[in-house]
Amino acid sequence: MFKFDVIYRIVLSIAVYDLGGGTFDISILEIQKGVFEVKSTNGDTLLGGEDFDNTIVNYLVAEFKKDTGIDITKDNIAMQRLKEAAEKAKCELSSSQQTDINLPYLTMDASGPQHMNLKMTRAKLESLVGDLIKRTIQPCQKALSDAEVSKTEIGEVLLVGGMTRMPKVQQTVQDLFGRQPSRAVNPDEAVAVGAAVQGGVLAGDVTDVLLLDVTPLSLGIETLGGVFTRLISRNTTIPTKKSQVFSTAADGQTQVEIKVHQGEREMAADNKLLGSFTLVGIPPAPRGVPQIEVVFDIDANGIVHVSAKDKGTGKEQQIVIQSGGGLSKDEIENMIKKAEEYAASDKKKRELIELVNQGESIVHDTETKMEEFKSQLPAEECEKLKKEIADLRTLLANKDTAEPEEVRKVTSQLQQSSLKLFEMAYKKMSAERESNASGSSSSEQTNSEEKKEGKN
């Protein structure tokens, strides 16, 4: 049994490499004083011992056809016998260098019964399943990266699942983490033991062990332009609480809809909508003025509490979302893979939307300031600025086909022009104030001198 009493007194990073019958999982944990904190998880839901069996079966089918000319794939009974033989050979080759596959009377043809009798070596098996084993490497590297841990910081590597008995798998793990995997845990019993310990924790029978889980996907809300704004990132340890202040997108806006999403894509529509609610009763004000604090609070059971509060009035609305958001493990893995697949295009789409949002904000602010300082601004300069505003508006109206660099350029040009114009207005107002102050001082001095002459 793994020495939990030893690691209880130290801080230890552990990698759990779990290659089971149907899936592959890798977890990075930090253990300190009985607290097991999951730092990151990754894996491949389409990789497991069954894939290794199928690879061996395909090899046996090809060998049988080469020897007899018979395609056995349409014989269900024969295929079942091949699958059983493949699994048996796989297990035997974990401890032996060679095994015999003998299947008498496997099938029949016109010449009579056909038998299978061949030898399989460990080297042959490893060459057949080498690509499957390599598929476990990238998830391990990603898990280390997400946990912000280098392989040299991993104190122990635990193997879970029957497939980890294969010497080639063990060697791959050793090469990957730079240390020999621990043999203190029985790979076939580890999951059952872990479930028993966690059951004891939940029942209150085990009090000196605490498992801190992580969020499988990022959580956030939809913001202006359909952008997904993360408040809690994937692999954040729970329980956790995060908040961020947002504002209104339009003048006089009296309510905001909070849409809660889960996922890794940059656009909210590409992620899973968990729920929504509306905060009403916001006092009418210019856009950007109201302060709306959004809080995400996840408890130890993974239940998410989301609230939105108007800091000006104290009005608040909230929603409670049950653990997991209704997603299966396969769905979570699929969402992560899609996010990686579309990362470049999603990033470009988000960049354009954020540039459009920035452009619209600058147009709004410029027009507001022009109205505020219209008495101080030269008419000719105002017309030039209005022309630049119109050009940017035209570009933003065609945002679906606009190039990010063009939007950035025109937005920056308007921003620079408006700053120069308002600087001109500010200097003019300052000069007028100084002139008025000087005139007032001169008038007071004249009045004072007249009073003195009157007394004489």
PDB file of C-alpha atoms in Angstrom, residues 3-16 27-40 153-157 208-213:
ATOM      1  CA  LYS A   3       2.685   5.182   2.363  1.00  0.00           C
ATOM      2  CA  PHE A   4       0.150   7.930   3.071  1.00  0.00           C
ATOM      3  CA  ASP A   5       1.535   8.284   6.605  1.00  0.00           C
ATOM      4  CA  VAL A   6       4.937   9.222   5.155  1.00  0.00           C
ATOM      5  CA  ILE A   7       3.693  11.834   2.665  1.00  0.00           C
ATOM      6  CA  TYR A   8       1.373  13.258   5.339  1.00  0.00           C
ATOM      7  CA  ARG A   9       4.291  15.236   6.749  1.00  0.00           C
ATOM      8  CA  ILE A  10       5.686  16.688   3.510  1.00  0.00           C
ATOM      9  CA  VAL A  11       4.575  18.488   0.357  1.00  0.00           C
ATOM     10  CA  LEU A  12       4.660  16.111  -2.581  1.00  0.00           C
ATOM     11  CA  SER A  13       3.649  16.405  -6.225  1.00  0.00           C
ATOM     12  CA  ILE A  14       2.329  13.168  -7.695  1.00  0.00           C
ATOM     13  CA  ALA A  15       1.417  12.116 -11.226  1.00  0.00           C
ATOM     14  CA  VAL A  16      -1.310   9.474 -11.527  1.00  0.00           C
ATOM     15  CA  SER A  27      -3.818  13.708 -12.983  1.00  0.00           C
ATOM     16  CA  ILE A  28      -1.272  15.897 -11.226  1.00  0.00           C
ATOM     17  CA  LEU A  29      -1.843  16.153  -7.474  1.00  0.00           C
ATOM     18  CA  GLU A  30      -0.184  18.000  -4.629  1.00  0.00           C
ATOM     19  CA  ILE A  31      -0.357  16.315  -1.245  1.00  0.00           C
ATOM     20  CA  GLN A  32       0.303  18.124   2.018  1.00  0.00           C
ATOM     21  CA  LYS A  33      -0.748  17.168   5.546  1.00  0.00           C
ATOM     22  CA  GLY A  34      -3.486  14.847   4.387  1.00  0.00           C
ATOM     23  CA  VAL A  35      -4.887  17.296   1.831  1.00  0.00           C
ATOM     24  CA  PHE A  36      -4.953  15.936  -1.726  1.00  0.00           C
ATOM     25  CA  GLU A  37      -5.215  18.860  -4.149  1.00  0.00           C
ATOM     26  CA  VAL A  38      -5.826  18.053  -7.806  1.00  0.00           C
ATOM     27  CA  LYS A  39      -3.726  20.567  -9.752  1.00  0.00           C
ATOM     28  CA  SER A  40      -4.737  19.440 -13.246  1.00  0.00           C
ATOM     29  CA  GLU A 153       9.199  18.413  -9.477  1.00  0.00           C
ATOM     30  CA  ILE A 154       7.161  15.197  -9.628  1.00  0.00           C
ATOM     31  CA  GLY A 155       8.030  13.194  -6.520  1.00  0.00           C
ATOM     32  CA  GLU A 156       6.110  10.027  -7.376  1.00  0.00           C
ATOM     33  CA  VAL A 157       4.456   8.535 -10.443  1.00  0.00           C
ATOM     34  CA  ASP A 208      -7.494  13.066   8.212  1.00  0.00           C
ATOM     35  CA  VAL A 209      -7.755  13.042   4.396  1.00  0.00           C
ATOM     36  CA  LEU A 210      -9.258  15.769   2.200  1.00  0.00           C
ATOM     37  CA  LEU A 211      -9.545  15.652  -1.602  1.00  0.00           C
ATOM     38  CA  LEU A 212      -9.622  19.041  -3.321  1.00  0.00           C
ATOM     39  CA  ASP A 213     -10.969  18.684  -6.854  1.00  0.00           C
TER      40      ASP A 213
END
